[in-house]
């Protein structure tokens, strides 16, 4: 909401229609497509874009090619505009007048076995602010578009455009086919897994080949779309995987066994949000997440 105020209330010449028009251009990739989507004429869309650029004093879109391209300033403004418009839509949503939900996004396992504790403690301390857990394949993208207020991020992906805080660490586990020899082990090493085909989910997963030493990385990698695809690939015997303790405790899947990794570094868990926070309770939730993960058994 603060972003919305900065963008729209700082100058009465800028209105929500300017944000909608700009984001339509970004989504469609052309003035013509944006005009068609908004039921406007091309000159009106071009004029609106020009008004925004003159107001900001920067070029937002490179018009030198047939397919419009965002400038660096345009990319930054697109993120801010998406969050601002989402906040404005929420402000005018009659369904949200009684309460302003706080949206926490995650890609795989929320807080694992501590998810119920998070929900109960939040509800007890903040009964007037409902907490919604939302799953996205790409939580960073959802956050920058304004679809989330706060995101849980596992691994080393730390977006520079967001406010990011480390809240804890989790042990890593191997996910292996239940009928394989690996499933009966009390523990496994990265070296043992490197001999196998490794299933990786590039967008939402926390594992990359860089987890292994440079001279001992797996040679066979298979990409999967999401959690279910990853689990099914392993259950079928086509690959093994590496994941967090939260996944091993929350996702049971026929044919998949989770075994602790004895030599893998702990998996960092972070919370991220846009700056300034899109919801006044964001920092309170970050504090609670940190407290719950911090009170868990260390990896």
mmCIF file of C-alpha atoms in Angstrom:
data_model
loop_
_atom_site.group_PDB
_atom_site.id
_atom_site.type_symbol
_atom_site.label_atom_id
_atom_site.label_comp_id
_atom_site.label_asym_id
_atom_site.label_seq_id
_atom_site.Cartn_x
_atom_site.Cartn_y
_atom_site.Cartn_z
ATOM 1 C CA UNK A 1 0.000 0.000 0.000
ATOM 2 C CA UNK A 2 2.879 2.378 0.673
ATOM 3 C CA UNK A 3 4.163 1.758 -2.825
ATOM 4 C CA UNK A 4 0.725 2.601 -4.189
ATOM 5 C CA UNK A 5 0.710 5.859 -2.271
ATOM 6 C CA UNK A 6 4.157 6.764 -3.532
ATOM 7 C CA UNK A 7 3.291 6.037 -7.136
ATOM 8 C CA UNK A 8 -0.223 7.379 -7.359
ATOM 9 C CA UNK A 9 -0.907 9.888 -4.619
ATOM 10 C CA UNK A 10 2.360 11.796 -4.989
ATOM 11 C CA UNK A 11 0.947 13.307 -8.192
ATOM 12 C CA UNK A 12 -2.731 13.668 -8.968
ATOM 13 C CA UNK A 13 -1.861 13.370 -12.678
ATOM 14 C CA UNK A 14 -0.980 9.699 -12.221
ATOM 15 C CA UNK A 15 -3.917 7.323 -11.821
ATOM 16 C CA UNK A 16 -4.545 3.593 -11.631
ATOM 17 C CA UNK A 17 -5.330 3.566 -15.353
ATOM 18 C CA UNK A 18 -1.710 4.499 -16.026
ATOM 19 C CA UNK A 19 -0.495 1.448 -14.105
ATOM 20 C CA UNK A 20 -2.995 -0.857 -15.811
ATOM 21 C CA UNK A 21 -2.020 0.469 -19.215
ATOM 22 C CA UNK A 22 1.705 0.056 -18.596
ATOM 23 C CA UNK A 23 1.340 -3.496 -17.276
ATOM 24 C CA UNK A 24 -0.856 -4.395 -20.261
ATOM 25 C CA UNK A 25 1.928 -3.219 -22.570
ATOM 26 C CA UNK A 26 4.426 -5.320 -20.616
ATOM 27 C CA UNK A 27 2.221 -8.425 -20.726
ATOM 28 C CA UNK A 28 1.228 -8.105 -24.385
ATOM 29 C CA UNK A 29 4.600 -6.972 -25.681
ATOM 30 C CA UNK A 30 3.081 -4.494 -28.148
ATOM 31 C CA UNK A 31 1.056 -1.274 -28.115
ATOM 32 C CA UNK A 32 -1.462 -2.943 -30.411
ATOM 33 C CA UNK A 33 -1.930 -5.906 -28.088
ATOM 34 C CA UNK A 34 -2.324 -3.672 -25.048
ATOM 35 C CA UNK A 35 -4.881 -1.504 -26.858
ATOM 36 C CA UNK A 36 -6.880 -4.575 -27.834
ATOM 37 C CA UNK A 37 -6.767 -5.941 -24.304
ATOM 38 C CA UNK A 38 -7.857 -2.640 -22.731
ATOM 39 C CA UNK A 39 -10.428 -1.831 -25.449
ATOM 40 C CA UNK A 40 -8.613 1.407 -26.249
ATOM 41 C CA UNK A 41 -7.102 2.876 -29.383
ATOM 42 C CA UNK A 42 -3.387 2.608 -30.058
ATOM 43 C CA UNK A 43 -2.870 6.405 -29.853
ATOM 44 C CA UNK A 44 -4.473 6.446 -26.381
ATOM 45 C CA UNK A 45 -2.167 3.681 -25.152
ATOM 46 C CA UNK A 46 0.907 5.385 -26.648
ATOM 47 C CA UNK A 47 -0.094 8.696 -25.121
ATOM 48 C CA UNK A 48 -0.598 7.099 -21.692
ATOM 49 C CA UNK A 49 2.847 5.500 -21.843
ATOM 50 C CA UNK A 50 4.338 8.867 -22.777
ATOM 51 C CA UNK A 51 2.622 10.506 -19.799
ATOM 52 C CA UNK A 52 4.158 7.967 -17.412
ATOM 53 C CA UNK A 53 7.637 8.405 -18.875
ATOM 54 C CA UNK A 54 7.430 12.177 -18.727
ATOM 55 C CA UNK A 55 6.233 12.032 -15.142
ATOM 56 C CA UNK A 56 9.117 9.762 -14.109
ATOM 57 C CA UNK A 57 11.654 11.459 -16.338
ATOM 58 C CA UNK A 58 13.009 8.172 -17.733
ATOM 59 C CA UNK A 59 12.464 5.925 -20.745
ATOM 60 C CA UNK A 60 10.635 2.775 -19.648
ATOM 61 C CA UNK A 61 10.264 0.932 -22.936
ATOM 62 C CA UNK A 62 12.674 0.618 -25.844
ATOM 63 C CA UNK A 63 10.634 1.206 -28.997
ATOM 64 C CA UNK A 64 13.483 0.530 -31.419
ATOM 65 C CA UNK A 65 12.344 -3.030 -32.147
ATOM 66 C CA UNK A 66 9.058 -4.468 -33.408
ATOM 67 C CA UNK A 67 8.588 -6.244 -30.065
ATOM 68 C CA UNK A 68 8.831 -3.710 -27.266
ATOM 69 C CA UNK A 69 11.550 -4.293 -24.661
ATOM 70 C CA UNK A 70 11.748 -2.952 -21.123
ATOM 71 C CA UNK A 71 14.660 -0.741 -20.160
ATOM 72 C CA UNK A 72 16.270 -1.362 -16.746
ATOM 73 C CA UNK A 73 14.120 1.465 -15.364
ATOM 74 C CA UNK A 74 11.095 -0.137 -17.006
ATOM 75 C CA UNK A 75 11.792 -3.472 -15.346
ATOM 76 C CA UNK A 76 12.033 -1.783 -11.935
ATOM 77 C CA UNK A 77 8.842 0.196 -12.547
ATOM 78 C CA UNK A 78 6.983 -2.913 -13.738
ATOM 79 C CA UNK A 79 7.673 -4.640 -10.408
ATOM 80 C CA UNK A 80 6.540 -1.613 -8.425
ATOM 81 C CA UNK A 81 3.482 -1.075 -10.605
ATOM 82 C CA UNK A 82 2.362 -4.692 -10.211
ATOM 83 C CA UNK A 83 2.617 -4.519 -6.425
ATOM 84 C CA UNK A 84 0.882 -1.113 -6.337
ATOM 85 C CA UNK A 85 -1.979 -2.274 -8.523
ATOM 86 C CA UNK A 86 -2.421 -5.446 -6.503
ATOM 87 C CA UNK A 87 -2.596 -3.361 -3.312
ATOM 88 C CA UNK A 88 -5.140 -1.028 -4.864
ATOM 89 C CA UNK A 89 -7.314 -3.911 -6.072
ATOM 90 C CA UNK A 90 -7.190 -5.420 -2.597
ATOM 91 C CA UNK A 91 -8.149 -2.075 -1.034
ATOM 92 C CA UNK A 92 -11.271 -1.880 -3.204
ATOM 93 C CA UNK A 93 -12.225 -5.545 -2.799
ATOM 94 C CA UNK A 94 -15.415 -5.680 -0.676
ATOM 95 C CA UNK A 95 -14.551 -9.216 0.415
ATOM 96 C CA UNK A 96 -11.504 -7.893 2.252
ATOM 97 C CA UNK A 97 -13.154 -5.037 4.115
ATOM 98 C CA UNK A 98 -13.596 -7.022 7.324
ATOM 99 C CA UNK A 99 -10.035 -8.318 7.400
ATOM 100 C CA UNK A 100 -6.825 -7.776 5.463
ATOM 101 C CA UNK A 101 -5.315 -11.235 4.901
ATOM 102 C CA UNK A 102 -1.564 -11.705 5.068
ATOM 103 C CA UNK A 103 -0.319 -13.910 2.218
ATOM 104 C CA UNK A 104 2.690 -16.159 2.837
ATOM 105 C CA UNK A 105 4.000 -17.961 -0.218
ATOM 106 C CA UNK A 106 6.102 -21.104 -0.491
ATOM 107 C CA UNK A 107 7.232 -23.415 -3.258
ATOM 108 C CA UNK A 108 7.373 -26.842 -1.592
ATOM 109 C CA UNK A 109 6.744 -27.419 2.085
ATOM 110 C CA UNK A 110 5.909 -24.209 3.960
ATOM 111 C CA UNK A 111 7.446 -24.777 7.429
ATOM 112 C CA UNK A 112 7.242 -28.552 7.172
ATOM 113 C CA UNK A 113 6.168 -30.142 10.483
ATOM 114 C CA UNK A 114 6.021 -26.678 12.056
ATOM 115 C CA UNK A 115 3.387 -25.352 9.645
ATOM 116 C CA UNK A 116 0.499 -26.069 12.009
ATOM 117 C CA UNK A 117 2.369 -24.333 14.854
ATOM 118 C CA UNK A 118 2.832 -21.275 12.655
ATOM 119 C CA UNK A 119 -0.858 -21.078 11.806
ATOM 120 C CA UNK A 120 -2.011 -21.601 15.387
ATOM 121 C CA UNK A 121 0.432 -19.126 16.933
ATOM 122 C CA UNK A 122 -0.342 -16.492 14.339
ATOM 123 C CA UNK A 123 -4.088 -16.885 14.775
ATOM 124 C CA UNK A 124 -3.708 -16.588 18.548
ATOM 125 C CA UNK A 125 -1.548 -13.443 18.389
ATOM 126 C CA UNK A 126 -3.259 -11.789 15.393
ATOM 127 C CA UNK A 127 -6.910 -12.899 15.320
ATOM 128 C CA UNK A 128 -7.908 -9.950 13.105
ATOM 129 C CA UNK A 129 -5.310 -10.693 10.408
ATOM 130 C CA UNK A 130 -5.961 -14.015 8.654
ATOM 131 C CA UNK A 131 -2.831 -15.821 7.463
ATOM 132 C CA UNK A 132 -3.111 -17.424 4.033
ATOM 133 C CA UNK A 133 -0.547 -19.988 2.875
ATOM 134 C CA UNK A 134 -0.223 -19.956 -0.917
ATOM 135 C CA UNK A 135 1.868 -22.313 -3.007
ATOM 136 C CA UNK A 136 3.595 -21.033 -6.150
ATOM 137 C CA UNK A 137 6.131 -22.662 -8.447
ATOM 138 C CA UNK A 138 8.033 -19.353 -8.526
ATOM 139 C CA UNK A 139 7.489 -17.495 -5.253
ATOM 140 C CA UNK A 140 9.898 -14.704 -6.224
ATOM 141 C CA UNK A 141 7.879 -13.951 -9.341
ATOM 142 C CA UNK A 142 4.629 -14.055 -7.350
ATOM 143 C CA UNK A 143 6.109 -11.708 -4.767
ATOM 144 C CA UNK A 144 7.303 -9.134 -7.294
ATOM 145 C CA UNK A 145 3.924 -9.226 -9.060
ATOM 146 C CA UNK A 146 2.096 -8.449 -5.821
ATOM 147 C CA UNK A 147 0.436 -11.858 -5.456
ATOM 148 C CA UNK A 148 2.173 -12.415 -2.084
ATOM 149 C CA UNK A 149 3.143 -10.305 0.914
ATOM 150 C CA UNK A 150 5.949 -12.540 2.163
ATOM 151 C CA UNK A 151 7.752 -15.549 0.693
ATOM 152 C CA UNK A 152 9.716 -18.464 2.128
ATOM 153 C CA UNK A 153 12.829 -19.135 0.059
ATOM 154 C CA UNK A 154 15.053 -22.178 0.518
ATOM 155 C CA UNK A 155 18.521 -22.351 -0.955
ATOM 156 C CA UNK A 156 20.940 -19.762 -2.242
ATOM 157 C CA UNK A 157 18.623 -17.883 -4.571
ATOM 158 C CA UNK A 158 18.651 -14.413 -3.005
ATOM 159 C CA UNK A 159 16.980 -11.790 -5.236
ATOM 160 C CA UNK A 160 18.732 -8.425 -4.905
ATOM 161 C CA UNK A 161 15.524 -6.482 -5.588
ATOM 162 C CA UNK A 162 13.850 -7.823 -2.429
ATOM 163 C CA UNK A 163 14.383 -7.452 1.298
ATOM 164 C CA UNK A 164 15.703 -10.860 2.374
ATOM 165 C CA UNK A 165 16.416 -12.197 5.872
ATOM 166 C CA UNK A 166 17.888 -15.535 6.951
ATOM 167 C CA UNK A 167 15.551 -17.185 9.478
ATOM 168 C CA UNK A 168 17.097 -20.614 9.934
ATOM 169 C CA UNK A 169 18.610 -23.745 8.433
ATOM 170 C CA UNK A 170 17.346 -27.241 7.673
ATOM 171 C CA UNK A 171 19.057 -30.578 7.202
ATOM 172 C CA UNK A 172 19.145 -31.958 3.673
ATOM 173 C CA UNK A 173 17.736 -35.363 2.815
ATOM 174 C CA UNK A 174 18.128 -37.672 -0.153
ATOM 175 C CA UNK A 175 14.932 -38.825 -1.839
ATOM 176 C CA UNK A 176 15.426 -42.269 -3.370
ATOM 177 C CA UNK A 177 13.223 -44.997 -4.892
ATOM 178 C CA UNK A 178 11.897 -47.168 -2.092
ATOM 179 C CA UNK A 179 12.895 -50.383 -3.900
ATOM 180 C CA UNK A 180 16.522 -49.289 -4.375
ATOM 181 C CA UNK A 181 19.492 -50.381 -2.267
ATOM 182 C CA UNK A 182 19.886 -46.760 -1.124
ATOM 183 C CA UNK A 183 16.518 -46.775 0.644
ATOM 184 C CA UNK A 184 17.699 -49.109 3.373
ATOM 185 C CA UNK A 185 20.641 -46.963 4.423
ATOM 186 C CA UNK A 186 20.711 -44.986 7.677
ATOM 187 C CA UNK A 187 22.528 -42.162 5.889
ATOM 188 C CA UNK A 188 23.914 -41.267 2.483
ATOM 189 C CA UNK A 189 26.631 -38.983 1.138
ATOM 190 C CA UNK A 190 26.666 -36.587 -1.796
ATOM 191 C CA UNK A 191 29.327 -38.738 -3.429
ATOM 192 C CA UNK A 192 27.050 -41.766 -3.402
ATOM 193 C CA UNK A 193 24.237 -39.775 -4.979
ATOM 194 C CA UNK A 194 26.549 -38.351 -7.659
ATOM 195 C CA UNK A 195 26.665 -41.784 -9.286
ATOM 196 C CA UNK A 196 22.916 -41.597 -9.872
ATOM 197 C CA UNK A 197 20.705 -39.481 -12.131
ATOM 198 C CA UNK A 198 19.668 -36.401 -10.127
ATOM 199 C CA UNK A 199 16.170 -34.932 -10.439
ATOM 200 C CA UNK A 200 16.202 -31.141 -10.149
ATOM 201 C CA UNK A 201 13.371 -28.615 -10.280
ATOM 202 C CA UNK A 202 15.067 -25.506 -11.733
ATOM 203 C CA UNK A 203 12.508 -22.836 -10.751
ATOM 204 C CA UNK A 204 11.227 -23.912 -7.353
ATOM 205 C CA UNK A 205 13.825 -26.401 -6.147
ATOM 206 C CA UNK A 206 16.669 -25.740 -3.717
ATOM 207 C CA UNK A 207 19.169 -28.135 -5.307
ATOM 208 C CA UNK A 208 21.631 -27.363 -8.113
ATOM 209 C CA UNK A 209 24.722 -29.226 -9.382
ATOM 210 C CA UNK A 210 26.801 -26.676 -7.453
ATOM 211 C CA UNK A 211 25.847 -28.511 -4.250
ATOM 212 C CA UNK A 212 28.530 -31.083 -5.167
ATOM 213 C CA UNK A 213 32.279 -30.343 -5.305
ATOM 214 C CA UNK A 214 33.355 -29.139 -8.752
ATOM 215 C CA UNK A 215 35.341 -32.326 -9.387
ATOM 216 C CA UNK A 216 32.615 -34.713 -8.231
ATOM 217 C CA UNK A 217 29.360 -33.428 -9.670
ATOM 218 C CA UNK A 218 26.712 -35.768 -11.057
ATOM 219 C CA UNK A 219 26.851 -36.243 -14.811
ATOM 220 C CA UNK A 220 23.193 -37.127 -15.324
ATOM 221 C CA UNK A 221 20.560 -34.472 -14.542
ATOM 222 C CA UNK A 222 16.831 -34.596 -15.279
ATOM 223 C CA UNK A 223 14.628 -31.504 -14.926
ATOM 224 C CA UNK A 224 11.161 -31.722 -13.380
ATOM 225 C CA UNK A 225 8.326 -29.177 -13.389
ATOM 226 C CA UNK A 226 7.165 -29.163 -9.776
ATOM 227 C CA UNK A 227 7.013 -31.147 -6.542
ATOM 228 C CA UNK A 228 4.640 -33.831 -7.835
ATOM 229 C CA UNK A 229 6.660 -34.348 -11.013
ATOM 230 C CA UNK A 230 9.861 -34.553 -8.957
ATOM 231 C CA UNK A 231 8.387 -37.152 -6.600
ATOM 232 C CA UNK A 232 6.916 -39.209 -9.439
ATOM 233 C CA UNK A 233 10.232 -39.237 -11.299
ATOM 234 C CA UNK A 234 12.002 -40.596 -8.219
ATOM 235 C CA UNK A 235 9.266 -43.098 -7.401
ATOM 236 C CA UNK A 236 9.502 -44.501 -10.938
ATOM 237 C CA UNK A 237 13.184 -45.308 -10.367
ATOM 238 C CA UNK A 238 14.429 -42.858 -12.987
ATOM 239 C CA UNK A 239 16.338 -40.600 -10.573
ATOM 240 C CA UNK A 240 17.141 -39.614 -7.003
ATOM 241 C CA UNK A 241 16.868 -36.155 -5.462
ATOM 242 C CA UNK A 242 18.029 -33.871 -2.668
ATOM 243 C CA UNK A 243 15.605 -31.831 -0.615
ATOM 244 C CA UNK A 244 15.008 -30.330 2.821
ATOM 245 C CA UNK A 245 13.890 -31.896 6.068
ATOM 246 C CA UNK A 246 10.588 -30.051 5.625
ATOM 247 C CA UNK A 247 9.856 -31.954 2.412
ATOM 248 C CA UNK A 248 10.693 -35.288 3.998
ATOM 249 C CA UNK A 249 8.254 -34.662 6.827
ATOM 250 C CA UNK A 250 5.403 -33.129 4.824
ATOM 251 C CA UNK A 251 5.404 -34.975 1.483
ATOM 252 C CA UNK A 252 4.788 -38.705 1.676
ATOM 253 C CA UNK A 253 4.681 -40.382 -1.725
ATOM 254 C CA UNK A 254 4.326 -44.091 -2.570
ATOM 255 C CA UNK A 255 7.656 -45.402 -3.775
ATOM 256 C CA UNK A 256 9.824 -42.589 -2.355
ATOM 257 C CA UNK A 257 12.008 -42.945 0.750
ATOM 258 C CA UNK A 258 13.840 -40.075 2.429
ATOM 259 C CA UNK A 259 17.310 -40.729 3.875
ATOM 260 C CA UNK A 260 19.431 -38.155 5.782
ATOM 261 C CA UNK A 261 22.472 -36.773 3.966
ATOM 262 C CA UNK A 262 25.467 -36.900 6.280
ATOM 263 C CA UNK A 263 27.870 -34.559 4.486
ATOM 264 C CA UNK A 264 25.642 -31.989 2.779
ATOM 265 C CA UNK A 265 25.681 -28.401 4.062
ATOM 266 C CA UNK A 266 22.580 -27.237 5.889
ATOM 267 C CA UNK A 267 19.933 -25.631 3.693
ATOM 268 C CA UNK A 268 19.387 -21.912 4.414
ATOM 269 C CA UNK A 269 15.778 -20.780 4.870
ATOM 270 C CA UNK A 270 14.967 -17.134 4.214
ATOM 271 C CA UNK A 271 11.961 -14.862 4.166
ATOM 272 C CA UNK A 272 11.643 -12.148 1.545
ATOM 273 C CA UNK A 273 9.349 -9.240 0.822
ATOM 274 C CA UNK A 274 9.277 -6.104 -1.275
ATOM 275 C CA UNK A 275 10.555 -2.865 0.208
ATOM 276 C CA UNK A 276 8.559 -1.201 1.687
ATOM 277 C CA UNK A 277 6.480 -4.136 3.005
ATOM 278 C CA UNK A 278 3.162 -4.546 1.171
ATOM 279 C CA UNK A 279 1.321 -5.429 4.407
ATOM 280 C CA UNK A 280 1.800 -3.858 7.853
ATOM 281 C CA UNK A 281 2.096 -7.280 9.532
ATOM 282 C CA UNK A 282 4.898 -8.616 7.312
ATOM 283 C CA UNK A 283 7.693 -8.052 9.825
ATOM 284 C CA UNK A 284 5.637 -9.588 12.647
ATOM 285 C CA UNK A 285 5.222 -12.745 10.583
ATOM 286 C CA UNK A 286 8.929 -12.825 9.728
ATOM 287 C CA UNK A 287 9.711 -12.635 13.448
ATOM 288 C CA UNK A 288 7.369 -15.537 14.202
ATOM 289 C CA UNK A 289 8.820 -17.677 11.408
ATOM 290 C CA UNK A 290 12.314 -17.029 12.747
ATOM 291 C CA UNK A 291 11.243 -17.956 16.282
ATOM 292 C CA UNK A 292 9.559 -21.199 15.209
ATOM 293 C CA UNK A 293 12.447 -22.372 13.007
ATOM 294 C CA UNK A 294 14.980 -21.261 15.630
ATOM 295 C CA UNK A 295 13.283 -23.321 18.317
ATOM 296 C CA UNK A 296 13.376 -26.479 16.181
ATOM 297 C CA UNK A 297 16.080 -29.087 16.556
ATOM 298 C CA UNK A 298 19.251 -27.981 14.757
ATOM 299 C CA UNK A 299 20.210 -29.814 11.532
#
